[in-house]
Every structure is written in structure tokens, then in C-alpha cells.
mmCIF file of C-alpha atoms in Angstrom:
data_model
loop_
_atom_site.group_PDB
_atom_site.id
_atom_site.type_symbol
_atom_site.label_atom_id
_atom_site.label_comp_id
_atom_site.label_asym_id
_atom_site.label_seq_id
_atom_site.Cartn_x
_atom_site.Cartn_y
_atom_site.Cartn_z
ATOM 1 C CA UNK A 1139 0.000 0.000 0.000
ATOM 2 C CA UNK A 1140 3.014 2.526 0.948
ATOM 3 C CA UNK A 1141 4.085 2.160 -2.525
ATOM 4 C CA UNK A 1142 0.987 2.698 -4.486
ATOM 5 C CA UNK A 1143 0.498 5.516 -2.426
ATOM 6 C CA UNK A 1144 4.013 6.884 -2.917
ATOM 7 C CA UNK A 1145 3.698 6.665 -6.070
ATOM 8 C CA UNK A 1146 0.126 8.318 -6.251
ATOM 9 C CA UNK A 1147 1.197 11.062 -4.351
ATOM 10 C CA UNK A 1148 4.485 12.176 -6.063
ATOM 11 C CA UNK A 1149 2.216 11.673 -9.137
ATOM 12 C CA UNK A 1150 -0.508 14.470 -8.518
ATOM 13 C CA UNK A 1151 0.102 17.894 -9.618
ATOM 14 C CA UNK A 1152 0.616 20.653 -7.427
ATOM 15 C CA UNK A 1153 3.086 22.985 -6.019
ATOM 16 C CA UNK A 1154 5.830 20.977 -5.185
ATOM 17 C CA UNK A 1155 5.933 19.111 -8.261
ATOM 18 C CA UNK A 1156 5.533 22.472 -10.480
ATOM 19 C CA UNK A 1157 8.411 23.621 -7.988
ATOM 20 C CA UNK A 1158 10.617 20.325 -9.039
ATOM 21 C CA UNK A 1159 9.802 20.441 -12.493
ATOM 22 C CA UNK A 1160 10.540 24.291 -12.915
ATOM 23 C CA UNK A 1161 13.992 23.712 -11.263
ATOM 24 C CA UNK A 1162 14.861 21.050 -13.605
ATOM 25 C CA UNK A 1163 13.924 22.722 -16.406
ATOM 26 C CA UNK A 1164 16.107 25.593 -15.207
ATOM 27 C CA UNK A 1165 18.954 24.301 -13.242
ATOM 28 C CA UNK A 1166 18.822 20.743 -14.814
ATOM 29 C CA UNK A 1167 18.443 17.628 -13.253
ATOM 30 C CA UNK A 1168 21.780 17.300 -11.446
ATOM 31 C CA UNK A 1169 21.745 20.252 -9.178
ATOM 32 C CA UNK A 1170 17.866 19.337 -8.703
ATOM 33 C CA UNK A 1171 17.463 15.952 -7.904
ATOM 34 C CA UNK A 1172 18.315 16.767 -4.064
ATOM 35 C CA UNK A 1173 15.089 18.655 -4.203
ATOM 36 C CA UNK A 1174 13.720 15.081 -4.271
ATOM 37 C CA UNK A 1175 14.061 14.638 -0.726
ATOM 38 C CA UNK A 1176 11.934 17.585 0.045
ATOM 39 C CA UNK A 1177 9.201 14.957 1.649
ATOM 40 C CA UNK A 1178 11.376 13.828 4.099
ATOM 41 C CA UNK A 1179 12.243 16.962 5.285
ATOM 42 C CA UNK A 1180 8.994 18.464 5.924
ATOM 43 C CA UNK A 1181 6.677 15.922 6.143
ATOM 44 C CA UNK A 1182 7.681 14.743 9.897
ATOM 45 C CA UNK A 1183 5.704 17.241 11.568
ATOM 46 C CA UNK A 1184 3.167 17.125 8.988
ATOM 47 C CA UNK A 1185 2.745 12.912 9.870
ATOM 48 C CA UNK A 1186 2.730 13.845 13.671
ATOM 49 C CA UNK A 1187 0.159 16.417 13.817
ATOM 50 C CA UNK A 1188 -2.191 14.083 11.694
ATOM 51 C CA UNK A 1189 -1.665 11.117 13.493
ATOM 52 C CA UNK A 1190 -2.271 12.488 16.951
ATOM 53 C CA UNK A 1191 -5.280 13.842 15.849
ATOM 54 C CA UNK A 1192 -6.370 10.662 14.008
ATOM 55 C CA UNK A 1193 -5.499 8.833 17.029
ATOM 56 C CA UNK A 1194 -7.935 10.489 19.434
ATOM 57 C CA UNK A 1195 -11.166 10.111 16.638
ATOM 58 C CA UNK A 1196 -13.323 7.220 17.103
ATOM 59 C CA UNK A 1197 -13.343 4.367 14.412
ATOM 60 C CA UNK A 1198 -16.760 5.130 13.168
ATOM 61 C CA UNK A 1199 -15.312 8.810 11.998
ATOM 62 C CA UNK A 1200 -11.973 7.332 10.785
ATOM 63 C CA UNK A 1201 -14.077 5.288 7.994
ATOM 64 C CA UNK A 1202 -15.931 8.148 7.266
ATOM 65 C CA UNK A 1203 -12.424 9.571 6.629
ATOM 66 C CA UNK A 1204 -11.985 6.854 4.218
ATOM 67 C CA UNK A 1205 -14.823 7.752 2.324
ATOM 68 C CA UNK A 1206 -13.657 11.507 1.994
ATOM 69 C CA UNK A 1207 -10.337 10.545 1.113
ATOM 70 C CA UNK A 1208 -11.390 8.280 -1.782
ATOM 71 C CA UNK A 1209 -13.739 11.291 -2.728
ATOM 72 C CA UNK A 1210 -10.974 13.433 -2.062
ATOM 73 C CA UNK A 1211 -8.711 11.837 -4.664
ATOM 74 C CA UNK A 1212 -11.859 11.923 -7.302
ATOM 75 C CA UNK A 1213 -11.607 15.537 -6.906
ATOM 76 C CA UNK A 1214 -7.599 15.426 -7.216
ATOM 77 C CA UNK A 1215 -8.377 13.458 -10.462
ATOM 78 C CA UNK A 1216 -10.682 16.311 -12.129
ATOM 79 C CA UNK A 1217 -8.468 18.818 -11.149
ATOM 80 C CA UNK A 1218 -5.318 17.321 -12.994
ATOM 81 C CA UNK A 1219 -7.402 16.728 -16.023
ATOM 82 C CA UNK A 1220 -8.790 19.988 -16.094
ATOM 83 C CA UNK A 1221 -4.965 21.625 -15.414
ATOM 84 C CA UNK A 1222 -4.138 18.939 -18.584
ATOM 85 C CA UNK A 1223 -7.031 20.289 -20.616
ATOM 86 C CA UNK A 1224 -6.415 24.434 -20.102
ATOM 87 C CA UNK A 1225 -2.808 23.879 -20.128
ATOM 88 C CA UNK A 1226 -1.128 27.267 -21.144
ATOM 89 C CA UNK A 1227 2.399 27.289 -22.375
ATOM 90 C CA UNK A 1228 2.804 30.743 -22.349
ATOM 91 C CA UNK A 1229 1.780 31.696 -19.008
ATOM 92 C CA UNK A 1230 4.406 33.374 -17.272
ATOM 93 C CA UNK A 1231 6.855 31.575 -14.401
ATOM 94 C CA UNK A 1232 6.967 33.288 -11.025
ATOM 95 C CA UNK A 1233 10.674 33.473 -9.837
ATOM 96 C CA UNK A 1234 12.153 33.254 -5.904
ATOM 97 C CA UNK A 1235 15.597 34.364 -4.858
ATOM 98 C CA UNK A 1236 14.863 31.187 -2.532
ATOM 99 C CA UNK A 1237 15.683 27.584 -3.712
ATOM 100 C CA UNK A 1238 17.071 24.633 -3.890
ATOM 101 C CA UNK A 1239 15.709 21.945 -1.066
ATOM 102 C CA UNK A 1240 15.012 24.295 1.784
ATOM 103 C CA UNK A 1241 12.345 25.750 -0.797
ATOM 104 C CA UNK A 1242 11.417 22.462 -1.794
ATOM 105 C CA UNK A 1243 10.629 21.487 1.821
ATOM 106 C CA UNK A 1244 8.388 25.033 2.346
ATOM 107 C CA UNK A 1245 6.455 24.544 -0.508
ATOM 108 C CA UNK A 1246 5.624 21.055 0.880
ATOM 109 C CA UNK A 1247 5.026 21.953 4.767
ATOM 110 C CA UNK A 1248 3.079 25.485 3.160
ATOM 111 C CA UNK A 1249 0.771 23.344 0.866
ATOM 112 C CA UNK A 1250 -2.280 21.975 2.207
ATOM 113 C CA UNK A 1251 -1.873 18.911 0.144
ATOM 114 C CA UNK A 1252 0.526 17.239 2.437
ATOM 115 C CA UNK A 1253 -1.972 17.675 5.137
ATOM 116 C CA UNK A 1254 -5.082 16.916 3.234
ATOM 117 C CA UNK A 1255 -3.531 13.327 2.296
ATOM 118 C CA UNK A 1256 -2.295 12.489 6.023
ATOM 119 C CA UNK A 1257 -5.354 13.214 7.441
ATOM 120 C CA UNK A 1258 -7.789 12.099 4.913
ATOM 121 C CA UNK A 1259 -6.121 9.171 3.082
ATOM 122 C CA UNK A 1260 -2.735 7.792 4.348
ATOM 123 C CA UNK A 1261 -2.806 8.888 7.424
ATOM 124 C CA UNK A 1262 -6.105 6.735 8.695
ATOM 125 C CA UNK A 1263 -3.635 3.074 6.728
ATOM 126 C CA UNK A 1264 -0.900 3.989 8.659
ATOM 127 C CA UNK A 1265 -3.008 4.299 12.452
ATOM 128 C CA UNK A 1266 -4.498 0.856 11.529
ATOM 129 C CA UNK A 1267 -1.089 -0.764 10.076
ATOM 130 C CA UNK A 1268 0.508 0.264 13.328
ATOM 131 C CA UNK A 1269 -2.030 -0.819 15.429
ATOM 132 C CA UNK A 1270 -1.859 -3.740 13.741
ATOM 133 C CA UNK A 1271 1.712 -4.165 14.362
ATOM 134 C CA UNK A 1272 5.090 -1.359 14.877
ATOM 135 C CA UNK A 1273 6.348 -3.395 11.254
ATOM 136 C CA UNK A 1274 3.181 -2.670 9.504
ATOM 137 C CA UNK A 1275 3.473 1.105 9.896
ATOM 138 C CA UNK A 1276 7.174 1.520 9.863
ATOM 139 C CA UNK A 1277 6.569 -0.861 6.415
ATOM 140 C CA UNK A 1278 4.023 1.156 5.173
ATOM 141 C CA UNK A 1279 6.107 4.618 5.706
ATOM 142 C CA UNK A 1280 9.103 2.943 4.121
ATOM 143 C CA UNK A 1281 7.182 1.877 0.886
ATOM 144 C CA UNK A 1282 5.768 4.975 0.552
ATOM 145 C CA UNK A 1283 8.786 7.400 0.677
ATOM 146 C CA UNK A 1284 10.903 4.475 -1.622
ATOM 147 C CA UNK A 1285 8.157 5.243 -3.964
ATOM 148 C CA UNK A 1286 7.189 9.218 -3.284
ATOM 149 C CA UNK A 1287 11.469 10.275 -3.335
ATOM 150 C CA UNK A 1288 11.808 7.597 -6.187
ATOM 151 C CA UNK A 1289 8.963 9.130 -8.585
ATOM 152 C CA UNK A 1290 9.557 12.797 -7.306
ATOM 153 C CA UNK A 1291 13.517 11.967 -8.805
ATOM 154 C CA UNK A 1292 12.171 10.091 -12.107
ATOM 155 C CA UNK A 1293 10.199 13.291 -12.807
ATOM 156 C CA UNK A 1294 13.539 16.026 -11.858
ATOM 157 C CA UNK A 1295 15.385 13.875 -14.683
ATOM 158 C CA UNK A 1296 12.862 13.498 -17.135
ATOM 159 C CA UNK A 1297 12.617 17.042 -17.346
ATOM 160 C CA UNK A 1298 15.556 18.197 -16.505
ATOM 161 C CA UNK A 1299 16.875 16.203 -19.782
ATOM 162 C CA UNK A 1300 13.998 17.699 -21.974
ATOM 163 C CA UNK A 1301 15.414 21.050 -20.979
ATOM 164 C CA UNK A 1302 18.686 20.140 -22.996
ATOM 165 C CA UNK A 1303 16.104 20.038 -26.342
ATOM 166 C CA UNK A 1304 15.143 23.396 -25.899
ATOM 167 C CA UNK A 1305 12.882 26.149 -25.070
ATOM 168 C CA UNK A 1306 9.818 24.900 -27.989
ATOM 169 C CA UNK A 1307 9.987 21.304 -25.722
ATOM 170 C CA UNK A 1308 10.462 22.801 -22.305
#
């Protein structure tokens, strides 16, 4: 499950894959792929703040979690295809004298995504795979950051190559 989900989740557009993407477009993918490990820098806090609070609901509300996440990730869904759809090549790039992985890491901990998908949809797997058993979590964390830092760095050199092709492909 930690892998689907890792994958899943460095999959879905938002800011910190726009973020990736525009640095390896502009710095290429060797002095971006560090930015890859952005997760594990801010999502700590982000894990422990959901989980405490996740650990205090009752069960009933936990499922009904479940059912918002999976709704939840309908709505993620629409939105990418719509972003797909209205896609506008040339809308201008905001720039930051800030970057590199510290940026990386506040545009995770400053998104709501990260929070969003530890409250609503991996955050609920990992309560019960702990509960379960210390392994199960500790499992289910490791699959999904081997997946999350492995996709996130599949994406930095993907583009970061298509940058050497030129401004028409970038």
C-alpha cells in the first residue's frame, strides 16, 4: 500500500511538483534531484500532527475519513485533467531568490496537500497498520517514501533532460 500511495502522491500535480519540475527545467536535473528529498524533510511534523489527531477520533469517523479521502482523490483526479485540458504554455513563471531543497521542503510543509492526504487518506492506513503491528506502519512509511522520493527523482530527470532540447519542448 506505501508504494501505491508513494507513487500516487508524487504523481498528482501541485506545487511541489511544479516547484521540481521548474527547477529542472532551469537548473537541470543534477543540481535538482536533491530537491527530491523535500518529503522527508517536511513531512515529519506534517505525519505527527495528523496522526495524533487521528489517534484520538473514534473508528466510526476514521471510515468516514476513508470515504472523503477516496472522494478526495476523485476531486484530485478532475483537477489534474482539467490543469491537462487548459494547459497554457505561455503563461508566465513566477521566480524566488529562494531555492534549492530548503524551498522544496516550504512549498511542501506550506501546501495543504501534504496535510489533506495524512489526514484524509494515508494517514487513517498507517493508524491501523501500526495498530496492527510497529512493522506494519514503519513498512508502510518505508514503501511509501521508496516510492514518493523515487517518482519525485524520475520526474527532476525526465525534465531536466527535456530542458537540454530546448525552449519549444520545455
Amino acid at each position: 500500500q506505501g508504494l501505491g500511495f508513494g507513487l500516487a502522491a508524487a504523481s498528482q500535480p501541485g506545487p511541489l511538483q511544479t516547484y521540481l519540475i521548474t527547477q529542472a527545467l532551469s537548473r537541470g536535473w543534477k543540481k535538482s534531484l536533491v530537491n527530491a528529498l523535500a518529503p522527508l524533510v517536511s513531512d515529519g511534523p506534517i505525519i505527527l500532527l495528523c496522526i495524533s489527531i487521528l489517534s484520538q477520533v473514534p473508528d466510526w469517523f476514521q471510515r468516514f475519513l476513508y470515504l472523503g479521502g477516496g472522494t478526495f482523490i476523485l476531486y484530485l483526479a478532475y483537477g489534474a485533467f482539467k490543469a491537462w485540458r487548459d494547459f497554457d504554455v505561455n503563461a508566465p513563471q513566477p521566480e524566488s531568490k529562494i531555492s534549492g531543497l530548503p524551498k522544496a521542503a516550504m512549498v511542501n510543509a506550506l501546501a495543504p496537500g501534504a496535510y489533506i492526504f495524512w489526514t484524509l487518506i494515508t494517514g487513517p492506513i498507517l493508524v491501523r497498520g501500526w495498530r496492527e503491528s510497529p512493522a506494519n506502519g514503519i513498512g508502510f512509511l518505508a514503501g511509501f517514501y521508496i516510492a514518493m522520493i523515487g517518482t519525485l527523482a524520475a520526474i527532476i530527470i525526465v525534465f531536466g533532460t527535456a530542458s537540454n532540447l530546448g525552449p519549444k519542448v520545455n
